[in-house]
mmCIF file of C-alpha atoms and ligand atoms in Angstrom:
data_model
loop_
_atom_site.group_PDB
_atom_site.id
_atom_site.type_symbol
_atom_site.label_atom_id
_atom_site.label_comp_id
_atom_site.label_asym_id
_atom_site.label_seq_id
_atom_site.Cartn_x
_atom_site.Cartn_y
_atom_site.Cartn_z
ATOM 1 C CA UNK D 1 -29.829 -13.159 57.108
ATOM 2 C CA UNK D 2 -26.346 -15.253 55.552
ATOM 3 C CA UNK D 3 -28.265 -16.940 53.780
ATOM 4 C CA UNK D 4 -30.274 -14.093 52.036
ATOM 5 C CA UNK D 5 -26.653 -12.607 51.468
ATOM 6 C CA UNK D 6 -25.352 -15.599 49.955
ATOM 7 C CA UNK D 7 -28.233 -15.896 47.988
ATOM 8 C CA UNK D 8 -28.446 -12.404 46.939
ATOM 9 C CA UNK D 9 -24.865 -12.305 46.034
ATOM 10 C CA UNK D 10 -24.714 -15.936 43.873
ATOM 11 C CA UNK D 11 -27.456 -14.416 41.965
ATOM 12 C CA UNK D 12 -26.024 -11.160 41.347
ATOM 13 C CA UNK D 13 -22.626 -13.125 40.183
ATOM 14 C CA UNK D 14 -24.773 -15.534 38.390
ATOM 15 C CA UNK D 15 -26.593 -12.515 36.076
ATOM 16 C CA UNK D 16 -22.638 -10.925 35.732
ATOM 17 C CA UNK D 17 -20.953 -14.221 34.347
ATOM 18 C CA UNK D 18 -24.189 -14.417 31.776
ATOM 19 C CA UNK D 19 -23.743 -11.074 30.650
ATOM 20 C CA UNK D 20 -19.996 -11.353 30.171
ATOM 21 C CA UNK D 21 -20.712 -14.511 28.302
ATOM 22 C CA UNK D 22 -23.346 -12.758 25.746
ATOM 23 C CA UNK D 23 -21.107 -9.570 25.260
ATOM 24 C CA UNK D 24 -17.946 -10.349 24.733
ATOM 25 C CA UNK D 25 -16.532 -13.743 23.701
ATOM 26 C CA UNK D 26 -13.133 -13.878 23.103
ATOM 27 C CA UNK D 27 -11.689 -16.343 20.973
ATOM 28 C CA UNK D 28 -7.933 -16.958 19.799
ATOM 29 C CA UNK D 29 -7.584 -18.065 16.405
ATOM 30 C CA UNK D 30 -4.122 -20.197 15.441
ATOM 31 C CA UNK D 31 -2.995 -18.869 12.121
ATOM 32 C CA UNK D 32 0.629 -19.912 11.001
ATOM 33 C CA UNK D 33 1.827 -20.309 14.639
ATOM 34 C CA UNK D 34 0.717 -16.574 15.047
ATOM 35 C CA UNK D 35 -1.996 -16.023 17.833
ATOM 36 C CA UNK D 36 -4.729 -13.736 16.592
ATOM 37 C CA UNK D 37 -7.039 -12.492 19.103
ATOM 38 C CA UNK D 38 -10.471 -11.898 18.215
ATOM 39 C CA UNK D 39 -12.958 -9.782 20.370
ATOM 40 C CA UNK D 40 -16.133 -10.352 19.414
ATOM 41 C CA UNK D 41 -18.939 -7.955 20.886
ATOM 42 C CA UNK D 42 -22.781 -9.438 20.885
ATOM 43 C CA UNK D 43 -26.123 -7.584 21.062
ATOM 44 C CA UNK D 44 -27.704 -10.426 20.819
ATOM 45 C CA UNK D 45 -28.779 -9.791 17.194
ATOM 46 C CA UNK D 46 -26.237 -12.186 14.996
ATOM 47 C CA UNK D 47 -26.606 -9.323 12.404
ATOM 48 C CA UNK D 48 -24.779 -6.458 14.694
ATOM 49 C CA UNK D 49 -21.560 -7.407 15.608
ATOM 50 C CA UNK D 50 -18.399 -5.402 15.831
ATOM 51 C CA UNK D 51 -14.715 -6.865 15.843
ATOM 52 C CA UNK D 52 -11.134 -6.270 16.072
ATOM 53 C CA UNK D 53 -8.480 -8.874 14.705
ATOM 54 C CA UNK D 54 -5.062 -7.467 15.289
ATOM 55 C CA UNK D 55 -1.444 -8.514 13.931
ATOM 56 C CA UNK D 56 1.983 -8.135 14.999
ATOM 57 C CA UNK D 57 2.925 -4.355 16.844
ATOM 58 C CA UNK D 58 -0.780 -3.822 16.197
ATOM 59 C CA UNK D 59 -1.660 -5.885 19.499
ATOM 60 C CA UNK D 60 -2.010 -2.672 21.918
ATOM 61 C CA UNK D 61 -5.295 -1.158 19.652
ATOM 62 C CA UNK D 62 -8.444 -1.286 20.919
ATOM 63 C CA UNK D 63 -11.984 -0.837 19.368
ATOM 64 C CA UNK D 64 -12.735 2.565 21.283
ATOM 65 C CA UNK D 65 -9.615 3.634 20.609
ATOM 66 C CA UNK D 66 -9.308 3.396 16.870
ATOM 67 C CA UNK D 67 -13.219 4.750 16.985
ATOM 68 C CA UNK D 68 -12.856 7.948 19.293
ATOM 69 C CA UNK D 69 -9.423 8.885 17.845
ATOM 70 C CA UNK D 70 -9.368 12.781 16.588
ATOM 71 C CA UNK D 71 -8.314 12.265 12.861
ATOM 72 C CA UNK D 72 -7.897 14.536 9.630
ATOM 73 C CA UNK D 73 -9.191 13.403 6.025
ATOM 74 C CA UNK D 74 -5.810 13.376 4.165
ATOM 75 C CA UNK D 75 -6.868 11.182 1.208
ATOM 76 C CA UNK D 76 -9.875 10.243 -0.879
ATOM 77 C CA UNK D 77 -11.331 7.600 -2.944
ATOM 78 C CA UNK D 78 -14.679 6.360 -4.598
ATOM 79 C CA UNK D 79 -14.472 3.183 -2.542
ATOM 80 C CA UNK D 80 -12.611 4.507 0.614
ATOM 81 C CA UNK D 81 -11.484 7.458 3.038
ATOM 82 C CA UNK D 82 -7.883 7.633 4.523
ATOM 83 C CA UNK D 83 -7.312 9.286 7.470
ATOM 84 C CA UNK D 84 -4.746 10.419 9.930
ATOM 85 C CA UNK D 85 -5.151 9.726 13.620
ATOM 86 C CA UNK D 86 -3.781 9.860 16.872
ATOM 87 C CA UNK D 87 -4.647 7.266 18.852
ATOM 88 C CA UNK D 88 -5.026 8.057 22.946
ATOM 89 C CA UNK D 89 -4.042 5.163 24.844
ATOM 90 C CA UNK D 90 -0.810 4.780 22.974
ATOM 91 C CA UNK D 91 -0.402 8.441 21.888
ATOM 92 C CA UNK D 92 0.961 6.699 18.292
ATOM 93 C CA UNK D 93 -0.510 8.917 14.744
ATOM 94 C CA UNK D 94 -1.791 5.900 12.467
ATOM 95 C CA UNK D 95 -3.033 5.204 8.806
ATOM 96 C CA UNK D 96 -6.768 4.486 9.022
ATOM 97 C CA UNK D 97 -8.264 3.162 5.838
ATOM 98 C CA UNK D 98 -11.943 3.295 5.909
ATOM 99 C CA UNK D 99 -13.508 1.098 3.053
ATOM 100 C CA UNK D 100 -17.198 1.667 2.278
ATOM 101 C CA UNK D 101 -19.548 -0.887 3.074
ATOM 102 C CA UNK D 102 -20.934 -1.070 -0.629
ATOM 103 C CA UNK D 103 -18.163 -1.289 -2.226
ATOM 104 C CA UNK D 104 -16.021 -4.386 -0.410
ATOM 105 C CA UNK D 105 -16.362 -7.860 -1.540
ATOM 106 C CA UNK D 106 -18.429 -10.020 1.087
ATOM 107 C CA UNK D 107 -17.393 -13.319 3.523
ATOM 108 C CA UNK D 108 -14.614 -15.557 3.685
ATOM 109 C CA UNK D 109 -13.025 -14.121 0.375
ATOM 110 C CA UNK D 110 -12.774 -11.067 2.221
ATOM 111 C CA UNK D 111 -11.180 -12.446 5.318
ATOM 112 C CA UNK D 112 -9.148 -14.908 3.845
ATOM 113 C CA UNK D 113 -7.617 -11.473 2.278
ATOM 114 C CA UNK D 114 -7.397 -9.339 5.584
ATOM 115 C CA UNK D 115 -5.654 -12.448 7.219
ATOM 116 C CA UNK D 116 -3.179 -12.347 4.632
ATOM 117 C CA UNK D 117 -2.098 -8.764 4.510
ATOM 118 C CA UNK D 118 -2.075 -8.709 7.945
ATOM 119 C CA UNK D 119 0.936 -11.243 7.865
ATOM 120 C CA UNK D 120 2.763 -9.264 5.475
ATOM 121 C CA UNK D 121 5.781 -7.841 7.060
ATOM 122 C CA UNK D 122 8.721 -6.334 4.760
ATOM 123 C CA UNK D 123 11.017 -3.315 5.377
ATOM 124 C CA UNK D 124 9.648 -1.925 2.451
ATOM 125 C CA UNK D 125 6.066 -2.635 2.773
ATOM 126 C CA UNK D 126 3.521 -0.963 4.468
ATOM 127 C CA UNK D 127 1.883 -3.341 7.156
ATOM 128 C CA UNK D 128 -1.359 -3.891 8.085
ATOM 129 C CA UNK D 129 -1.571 -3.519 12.223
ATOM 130 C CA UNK D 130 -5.280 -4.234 12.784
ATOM 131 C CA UNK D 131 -8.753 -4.653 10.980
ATOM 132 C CA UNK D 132 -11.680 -3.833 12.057
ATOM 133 C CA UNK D 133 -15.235 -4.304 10.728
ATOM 134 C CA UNK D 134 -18.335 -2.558 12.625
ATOM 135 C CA UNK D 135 -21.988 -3.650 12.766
ATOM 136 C CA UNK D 136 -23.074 -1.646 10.057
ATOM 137 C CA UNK D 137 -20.359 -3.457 7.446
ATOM 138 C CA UNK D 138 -17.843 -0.631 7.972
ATOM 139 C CA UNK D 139 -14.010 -1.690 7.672
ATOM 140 C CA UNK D 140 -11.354 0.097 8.882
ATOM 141 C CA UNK D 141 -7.929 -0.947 8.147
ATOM 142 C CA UNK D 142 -5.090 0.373 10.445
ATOM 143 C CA UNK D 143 -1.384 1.065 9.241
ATOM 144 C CA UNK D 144 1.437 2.662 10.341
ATOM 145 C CA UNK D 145 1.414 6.498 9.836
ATOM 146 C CA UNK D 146 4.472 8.153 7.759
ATOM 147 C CA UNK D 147 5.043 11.839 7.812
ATOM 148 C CA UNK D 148 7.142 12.295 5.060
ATOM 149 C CA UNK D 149 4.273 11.630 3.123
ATOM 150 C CA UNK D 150 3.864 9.730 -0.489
ATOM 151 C CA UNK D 151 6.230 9.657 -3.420
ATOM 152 C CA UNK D 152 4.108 11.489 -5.723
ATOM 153 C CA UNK D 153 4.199 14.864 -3.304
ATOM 154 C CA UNK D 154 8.052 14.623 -3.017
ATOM 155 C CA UNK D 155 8.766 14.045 -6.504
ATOM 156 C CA UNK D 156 6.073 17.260 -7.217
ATOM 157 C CA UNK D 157 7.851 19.472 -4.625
ATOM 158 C CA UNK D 158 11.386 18.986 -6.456
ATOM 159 C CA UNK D 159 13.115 19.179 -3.129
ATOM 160 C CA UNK D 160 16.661 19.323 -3.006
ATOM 161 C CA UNK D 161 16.209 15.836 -2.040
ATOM 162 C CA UNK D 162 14.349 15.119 -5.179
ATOM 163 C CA UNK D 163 17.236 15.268 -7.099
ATOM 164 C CA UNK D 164 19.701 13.646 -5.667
ATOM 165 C CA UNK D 165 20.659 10.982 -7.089
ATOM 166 C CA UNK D 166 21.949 9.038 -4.322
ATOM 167 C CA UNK D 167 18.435 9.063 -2.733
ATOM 168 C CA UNK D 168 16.823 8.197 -6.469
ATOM 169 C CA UNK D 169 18.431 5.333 -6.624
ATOM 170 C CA UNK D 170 18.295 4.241 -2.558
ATOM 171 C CA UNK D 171 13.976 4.460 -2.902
ATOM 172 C CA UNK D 172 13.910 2.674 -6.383
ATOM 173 C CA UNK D 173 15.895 -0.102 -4.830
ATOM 174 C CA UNK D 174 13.507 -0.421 -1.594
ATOM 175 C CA UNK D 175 10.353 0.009 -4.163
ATOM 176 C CA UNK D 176 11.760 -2.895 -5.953
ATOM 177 C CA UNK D 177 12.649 -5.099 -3.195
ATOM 178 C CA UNK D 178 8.955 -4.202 -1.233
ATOM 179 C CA UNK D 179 7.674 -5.735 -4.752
ATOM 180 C CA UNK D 180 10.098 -8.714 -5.103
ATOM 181 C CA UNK D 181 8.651 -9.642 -1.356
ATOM 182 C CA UNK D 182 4.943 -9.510 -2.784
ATOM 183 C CA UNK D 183 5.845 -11.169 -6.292
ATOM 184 C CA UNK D 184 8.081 -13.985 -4.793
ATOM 185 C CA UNK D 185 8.202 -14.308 -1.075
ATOM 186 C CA UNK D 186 5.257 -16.937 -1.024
ATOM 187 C CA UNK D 187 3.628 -19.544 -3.358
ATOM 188 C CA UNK D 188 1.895 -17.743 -4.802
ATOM 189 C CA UNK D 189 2.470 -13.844 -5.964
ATOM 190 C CA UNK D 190 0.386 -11.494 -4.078
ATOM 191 C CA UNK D 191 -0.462 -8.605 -7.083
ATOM 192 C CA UNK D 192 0.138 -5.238 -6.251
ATOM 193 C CA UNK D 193 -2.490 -4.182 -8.762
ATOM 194 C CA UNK D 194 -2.612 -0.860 -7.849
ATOM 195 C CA UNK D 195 1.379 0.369 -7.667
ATOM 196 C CA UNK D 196 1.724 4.332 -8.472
ATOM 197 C CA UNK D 197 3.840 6.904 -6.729
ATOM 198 C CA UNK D 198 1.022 8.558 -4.760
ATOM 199 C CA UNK D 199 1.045 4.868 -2.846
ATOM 200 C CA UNK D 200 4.421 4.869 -1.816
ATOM 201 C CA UNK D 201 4.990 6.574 1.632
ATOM 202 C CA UNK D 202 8.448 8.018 3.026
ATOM 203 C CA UNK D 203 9.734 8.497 6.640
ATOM 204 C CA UNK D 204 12.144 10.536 7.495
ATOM 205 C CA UNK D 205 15.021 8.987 5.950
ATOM 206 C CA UNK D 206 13.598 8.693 2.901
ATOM 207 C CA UNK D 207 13.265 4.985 3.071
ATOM 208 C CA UNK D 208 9.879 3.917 0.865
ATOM 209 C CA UNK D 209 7.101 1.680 1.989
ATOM 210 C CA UNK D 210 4.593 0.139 -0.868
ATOM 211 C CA UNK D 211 1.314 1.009 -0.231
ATOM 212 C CA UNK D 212 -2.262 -0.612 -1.261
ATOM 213 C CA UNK D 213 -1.124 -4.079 -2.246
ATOM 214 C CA UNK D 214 -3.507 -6.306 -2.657
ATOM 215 C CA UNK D 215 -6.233 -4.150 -2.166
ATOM 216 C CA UNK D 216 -8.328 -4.735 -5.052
ATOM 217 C CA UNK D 217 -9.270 -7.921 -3.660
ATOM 218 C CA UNK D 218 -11.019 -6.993 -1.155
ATOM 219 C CA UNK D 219 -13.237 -4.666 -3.476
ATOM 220 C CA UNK D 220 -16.230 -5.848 -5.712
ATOM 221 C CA UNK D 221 -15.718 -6.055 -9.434
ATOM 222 C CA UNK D 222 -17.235 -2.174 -9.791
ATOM 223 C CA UNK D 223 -15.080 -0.687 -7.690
ATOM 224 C CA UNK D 224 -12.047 -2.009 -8.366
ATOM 225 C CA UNK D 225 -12.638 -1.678 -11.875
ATOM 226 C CA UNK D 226 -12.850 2.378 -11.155
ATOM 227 C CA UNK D 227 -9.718 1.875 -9.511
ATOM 228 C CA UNK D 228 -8.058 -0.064 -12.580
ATOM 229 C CA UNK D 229 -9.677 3.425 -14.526
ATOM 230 C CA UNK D 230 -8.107 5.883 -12.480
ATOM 231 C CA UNK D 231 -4.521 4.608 -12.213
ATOM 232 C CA UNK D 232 -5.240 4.016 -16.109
ATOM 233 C CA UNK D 233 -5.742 7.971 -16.159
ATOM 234 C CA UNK D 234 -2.592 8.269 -14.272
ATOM 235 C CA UNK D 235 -0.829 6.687 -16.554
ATOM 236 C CA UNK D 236 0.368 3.855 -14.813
ATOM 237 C CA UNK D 237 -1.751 1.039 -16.231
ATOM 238 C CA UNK D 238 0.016 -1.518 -18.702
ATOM 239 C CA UNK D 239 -1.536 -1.421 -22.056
ATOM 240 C CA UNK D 240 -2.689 -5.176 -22.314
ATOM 241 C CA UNK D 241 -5.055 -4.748 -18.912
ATOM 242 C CA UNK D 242 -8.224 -4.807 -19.681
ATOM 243 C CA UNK D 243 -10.012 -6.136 -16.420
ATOM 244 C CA UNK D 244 -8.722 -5.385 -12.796
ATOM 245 C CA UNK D 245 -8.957 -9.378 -12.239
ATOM 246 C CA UNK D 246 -6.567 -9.933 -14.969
ATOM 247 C CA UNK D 247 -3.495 -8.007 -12.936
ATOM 248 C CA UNK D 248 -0.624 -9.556 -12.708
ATOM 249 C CA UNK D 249 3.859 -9.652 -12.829
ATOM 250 C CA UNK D 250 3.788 -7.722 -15.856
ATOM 251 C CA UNK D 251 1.568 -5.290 -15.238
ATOM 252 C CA UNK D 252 2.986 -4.404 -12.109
ATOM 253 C CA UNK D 253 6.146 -4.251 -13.260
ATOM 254 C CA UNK D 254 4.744 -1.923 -15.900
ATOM 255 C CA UNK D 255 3.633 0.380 -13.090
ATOM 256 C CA UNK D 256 7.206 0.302 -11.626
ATOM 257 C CA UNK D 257 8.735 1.190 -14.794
ATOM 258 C CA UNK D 258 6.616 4.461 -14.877
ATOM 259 C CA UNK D 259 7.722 5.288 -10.645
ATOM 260 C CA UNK D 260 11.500 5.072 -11.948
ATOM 261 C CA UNK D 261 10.958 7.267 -15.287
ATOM 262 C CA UNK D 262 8.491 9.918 -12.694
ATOM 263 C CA UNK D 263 11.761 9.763 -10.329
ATOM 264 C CA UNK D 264 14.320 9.754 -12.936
ATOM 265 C CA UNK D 265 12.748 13.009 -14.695
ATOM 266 C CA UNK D 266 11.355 14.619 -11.592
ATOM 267 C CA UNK D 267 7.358 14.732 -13.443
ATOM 268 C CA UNK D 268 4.764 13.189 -12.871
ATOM 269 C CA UNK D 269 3.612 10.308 -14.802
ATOM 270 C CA UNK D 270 0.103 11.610 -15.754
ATOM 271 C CA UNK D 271 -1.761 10.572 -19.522
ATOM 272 C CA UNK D 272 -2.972 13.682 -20.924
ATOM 273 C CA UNK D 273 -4.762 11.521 -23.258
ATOM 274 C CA UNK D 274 -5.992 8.693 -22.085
ATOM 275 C CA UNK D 275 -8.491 7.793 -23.971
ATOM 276 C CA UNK D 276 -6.317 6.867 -26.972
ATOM 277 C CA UNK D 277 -4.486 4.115 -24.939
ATOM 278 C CA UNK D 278 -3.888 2.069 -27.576
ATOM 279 C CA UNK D 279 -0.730 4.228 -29.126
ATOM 280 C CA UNK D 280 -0.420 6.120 -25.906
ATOM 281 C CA UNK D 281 1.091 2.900 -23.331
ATOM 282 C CA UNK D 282 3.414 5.604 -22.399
ATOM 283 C CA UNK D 283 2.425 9.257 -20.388
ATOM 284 C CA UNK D 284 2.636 11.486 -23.347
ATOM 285 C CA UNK D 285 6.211 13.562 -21.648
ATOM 286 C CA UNK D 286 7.662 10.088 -21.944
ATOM 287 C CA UNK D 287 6.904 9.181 -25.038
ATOM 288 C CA UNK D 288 7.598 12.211 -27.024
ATOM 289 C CA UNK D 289 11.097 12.048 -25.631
ATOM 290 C CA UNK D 290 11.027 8.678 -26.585
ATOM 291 C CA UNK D 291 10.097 9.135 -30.037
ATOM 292 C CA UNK D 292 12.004 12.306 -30.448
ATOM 293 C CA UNK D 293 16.055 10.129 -29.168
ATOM 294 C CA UNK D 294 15.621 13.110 -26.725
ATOM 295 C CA UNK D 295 16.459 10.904 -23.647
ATOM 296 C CA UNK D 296 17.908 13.972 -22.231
ATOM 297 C CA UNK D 297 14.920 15.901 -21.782
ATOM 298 C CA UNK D 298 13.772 12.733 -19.372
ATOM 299 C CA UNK D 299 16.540 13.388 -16.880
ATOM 300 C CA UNK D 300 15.815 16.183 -14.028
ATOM 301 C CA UNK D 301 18.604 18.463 -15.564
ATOM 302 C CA UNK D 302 20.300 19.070 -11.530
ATOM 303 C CA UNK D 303 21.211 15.369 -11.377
ATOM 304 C CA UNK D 304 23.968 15.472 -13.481
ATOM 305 C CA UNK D 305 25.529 18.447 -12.324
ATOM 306 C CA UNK D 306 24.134 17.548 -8.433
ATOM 307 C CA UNK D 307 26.468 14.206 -8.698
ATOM 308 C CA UNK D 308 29.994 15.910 -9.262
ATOM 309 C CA UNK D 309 30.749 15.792 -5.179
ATOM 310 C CA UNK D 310 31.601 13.681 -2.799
ATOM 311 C CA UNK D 311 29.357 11.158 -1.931
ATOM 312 C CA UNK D 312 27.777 10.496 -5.466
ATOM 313 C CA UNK D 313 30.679 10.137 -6.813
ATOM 314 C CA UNK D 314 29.817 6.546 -8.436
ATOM 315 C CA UNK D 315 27.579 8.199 -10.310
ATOM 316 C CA UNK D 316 28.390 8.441 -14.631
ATOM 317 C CA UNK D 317 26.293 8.812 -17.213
ATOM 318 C CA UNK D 318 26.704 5.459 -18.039
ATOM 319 C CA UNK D 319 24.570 4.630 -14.751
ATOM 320 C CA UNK D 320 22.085 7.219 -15.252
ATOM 321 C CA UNK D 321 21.738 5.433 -19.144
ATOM 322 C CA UNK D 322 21.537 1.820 -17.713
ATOM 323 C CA UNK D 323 18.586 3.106 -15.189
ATOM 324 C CA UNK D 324 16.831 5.147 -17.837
ATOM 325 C CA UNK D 325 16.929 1.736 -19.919
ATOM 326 C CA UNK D 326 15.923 -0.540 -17.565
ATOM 327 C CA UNK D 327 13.124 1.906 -16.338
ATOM 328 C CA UNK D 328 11.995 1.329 -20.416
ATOM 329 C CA UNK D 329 12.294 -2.302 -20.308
ATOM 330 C CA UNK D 330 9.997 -2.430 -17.521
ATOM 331 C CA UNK D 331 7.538 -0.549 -19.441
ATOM 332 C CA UNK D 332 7.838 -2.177 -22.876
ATOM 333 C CA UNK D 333 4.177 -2.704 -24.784
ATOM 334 C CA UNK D 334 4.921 -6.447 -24.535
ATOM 335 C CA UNK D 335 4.194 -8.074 -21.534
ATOM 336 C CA UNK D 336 6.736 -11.067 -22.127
ATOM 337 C CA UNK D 337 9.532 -8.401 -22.693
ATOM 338 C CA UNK D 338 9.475 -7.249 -19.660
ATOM 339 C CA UNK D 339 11.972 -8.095 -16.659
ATOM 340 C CA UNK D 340 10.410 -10.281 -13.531
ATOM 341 C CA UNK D 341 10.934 -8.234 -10.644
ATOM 342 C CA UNK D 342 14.466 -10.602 -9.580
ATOM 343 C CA UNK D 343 15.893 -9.332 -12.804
ATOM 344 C CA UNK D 344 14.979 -5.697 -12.219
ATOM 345 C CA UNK D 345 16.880 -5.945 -8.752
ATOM 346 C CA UNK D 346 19.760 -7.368 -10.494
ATOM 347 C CA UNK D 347 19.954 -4.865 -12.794
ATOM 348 C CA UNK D 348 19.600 -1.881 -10.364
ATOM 349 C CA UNK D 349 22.446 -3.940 -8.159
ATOM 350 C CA UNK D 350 24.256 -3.547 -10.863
ATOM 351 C CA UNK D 351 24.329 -0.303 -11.601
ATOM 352 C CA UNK D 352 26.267 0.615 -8.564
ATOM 353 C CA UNK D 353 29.159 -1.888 -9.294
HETATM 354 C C1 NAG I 401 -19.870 -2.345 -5.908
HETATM 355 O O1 NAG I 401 -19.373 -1.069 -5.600
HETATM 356 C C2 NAG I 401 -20.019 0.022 -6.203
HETATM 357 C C3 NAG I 401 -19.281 1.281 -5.836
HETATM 358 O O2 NAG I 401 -18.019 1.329 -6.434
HETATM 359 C C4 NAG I 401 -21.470 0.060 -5.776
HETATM 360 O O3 NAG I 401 -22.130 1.150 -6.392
HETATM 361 C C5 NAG I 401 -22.128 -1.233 -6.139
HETATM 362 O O4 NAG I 401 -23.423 -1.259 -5.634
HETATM 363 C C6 NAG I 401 -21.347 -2.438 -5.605
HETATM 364 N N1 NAG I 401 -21.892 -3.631 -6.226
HETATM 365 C C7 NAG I 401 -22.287 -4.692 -5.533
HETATM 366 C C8 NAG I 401 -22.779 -5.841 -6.327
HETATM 367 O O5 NAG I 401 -22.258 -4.713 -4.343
#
């Protein structure tokens, strides 16, 4: 009879271990002197498996989690959905970025890329907490959920808030120094390539986080060429880019000139014509009050009247002047006149002295 038990019971732990074995293997990769876990889930098919890699304050997410969480569409693209989500175990509201299978480059490109971003961590960036990539080629990137919103919506609303200029000049700052990170913190620049104000989220205090950097490269040559084509429609795109490949400095900086002119004149940055693009390297509002010496006609007309108490009291024409010309520098039709993103900081530094 103890012996059949045993028996019975060996066996029975026996078939457990080999089933734990073939479904999940865990394995820890070293990365940097960061541990990444990896959960890998077999079905015994090579072809169908699911897994999680998480990154720093991403480490409490879990595949069912992220899965089952109740969300709400709040943004869409030809290459991806975004969505809003609460997530159960920890009760937290995340950023889930759902790229479609089709359009995502393939491999160890594509990884090489995730692992990246996923190290990125910057006050002023948004990070990446966790990737995910199910057995039908899904991906799901998870961020950090703002509820302020993006740049674009609080520049469109023309809040009180919009318009002060204390709170102009405290997001341009963080913009800039979220992009100095990407252009300079490593050996080689990471590209924004896609840098508008609809991809720069608030919280609360108004403080900005970039959005989307690098994301292009982990999109095939179609669809990030549509992407390169809509923030072209936008009016964001520098005039010399031709090919999404060919991003760079300069035409990122490009795009940052255009955020500080949309937050400097409270409009939005959009080409009515894009299709000339050749004359029109400005959005058409910008450039007729270029052409016309009607700087003026740029400025949200509350700022100047806003900054006569208290707390803005720094703030002179002479500021507002040096901002609207460094916001033009940034977007001159020459690439090699342009400031690298150290000298931009500089020069917004020094606009408070
Ligand atoms: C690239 O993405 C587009 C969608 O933007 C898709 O239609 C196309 O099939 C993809 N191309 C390749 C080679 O996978």
């Amino acid at each position: 009879m103890l012996k059949l038990v045993v028996g019975l019971a060996s066996t029975i732990l026996l078939i457990i271990l080999i089933l734990y074995f073939f479904f999940y293997r865990k394995r820890v990769l070293r990365n940097g002197g960061e541990d990444i876990e990896i959960m890998e889930k077999g079905h015994g098919d090579e072809e169908m498996i699911e897994n999680l890699v998480t990154f720093q304050d991403g480490e409490d997410l879990a595949i069912s989690d992220i899965l089952d969480a109740p969300g709400e569409v709040i943004g869409k693209s030809n290459y991806g959905t975004l969505y809003q989500a609460l997530l159960q175990r920890s009760n937290k509201l995340r950023l889930l970025r759902f790229l479609r299978p089709v359009c995502t480059t393939r491999g160890e490109e594509f990884d090489d890329v995730i692992q990246l971003l996923g190290c990125l961590r910057h006050p002023n960036l948004v990070s990446l907490l966790g990737f995910y990539a199910g057995p039908r080629g899904e991906k799901l990137l998870v961020h950090p959920f703002y509820r302020l919103g993006n740049l674009a919506e609080f520049i469109r609303d023309g809040s009180d808030e919009s318009h002060k200029w204390a709170i102009i000049y405290s997001i341009s700052i963080g913009i800039a120094k979220g992009l100095e990170h990407l252009h300079t913190g490593f050996l080689k620049p990471i590209i924004h390539g896609n840098l508008k104000s609809k991809n720069i989220l608030l919280d609360r205090k108004y403080q900005p986080y970039v959005s989307d950097f690098g994301l292009y490269l982990l999109l095939n040559a179609t669809a990030s060429q549509e992407m390169l084509e809509a923030s072209a429609a936008e009016g964001y795109k520098a005039p010399e880019l031709i090919k999404m490949k060919d991003a760079s400095e300069e035409t990122d900086i490009y795009s940052l000139g255009v955020i500080l002119l949309e937050l400097l004149s409270g409009k939005e940055a959009v080409n009515e014509n894009p299709t000339s693009d050749e004359d029109f390297y400005l959005p058409n509002f910008m450039r007729n009050a270029v052409l016309g010496h009607r700087i003026g006609d740029l400025f949200h007309p509350n700022i100047l009247l806003r900054d006569s108490n208290d707390d803005q009291s720094w703030v002179t024409e002479e500021c507002i002047l040096k901002f609207f010309q460094l916001a033009m520098a940034c977007c001159s039709p020459s690439p090699s006149l342009r400031p690298n993103i150290k000298q931009v900081l500089w020069k917004l530094e020094d606009i408070r002295k």
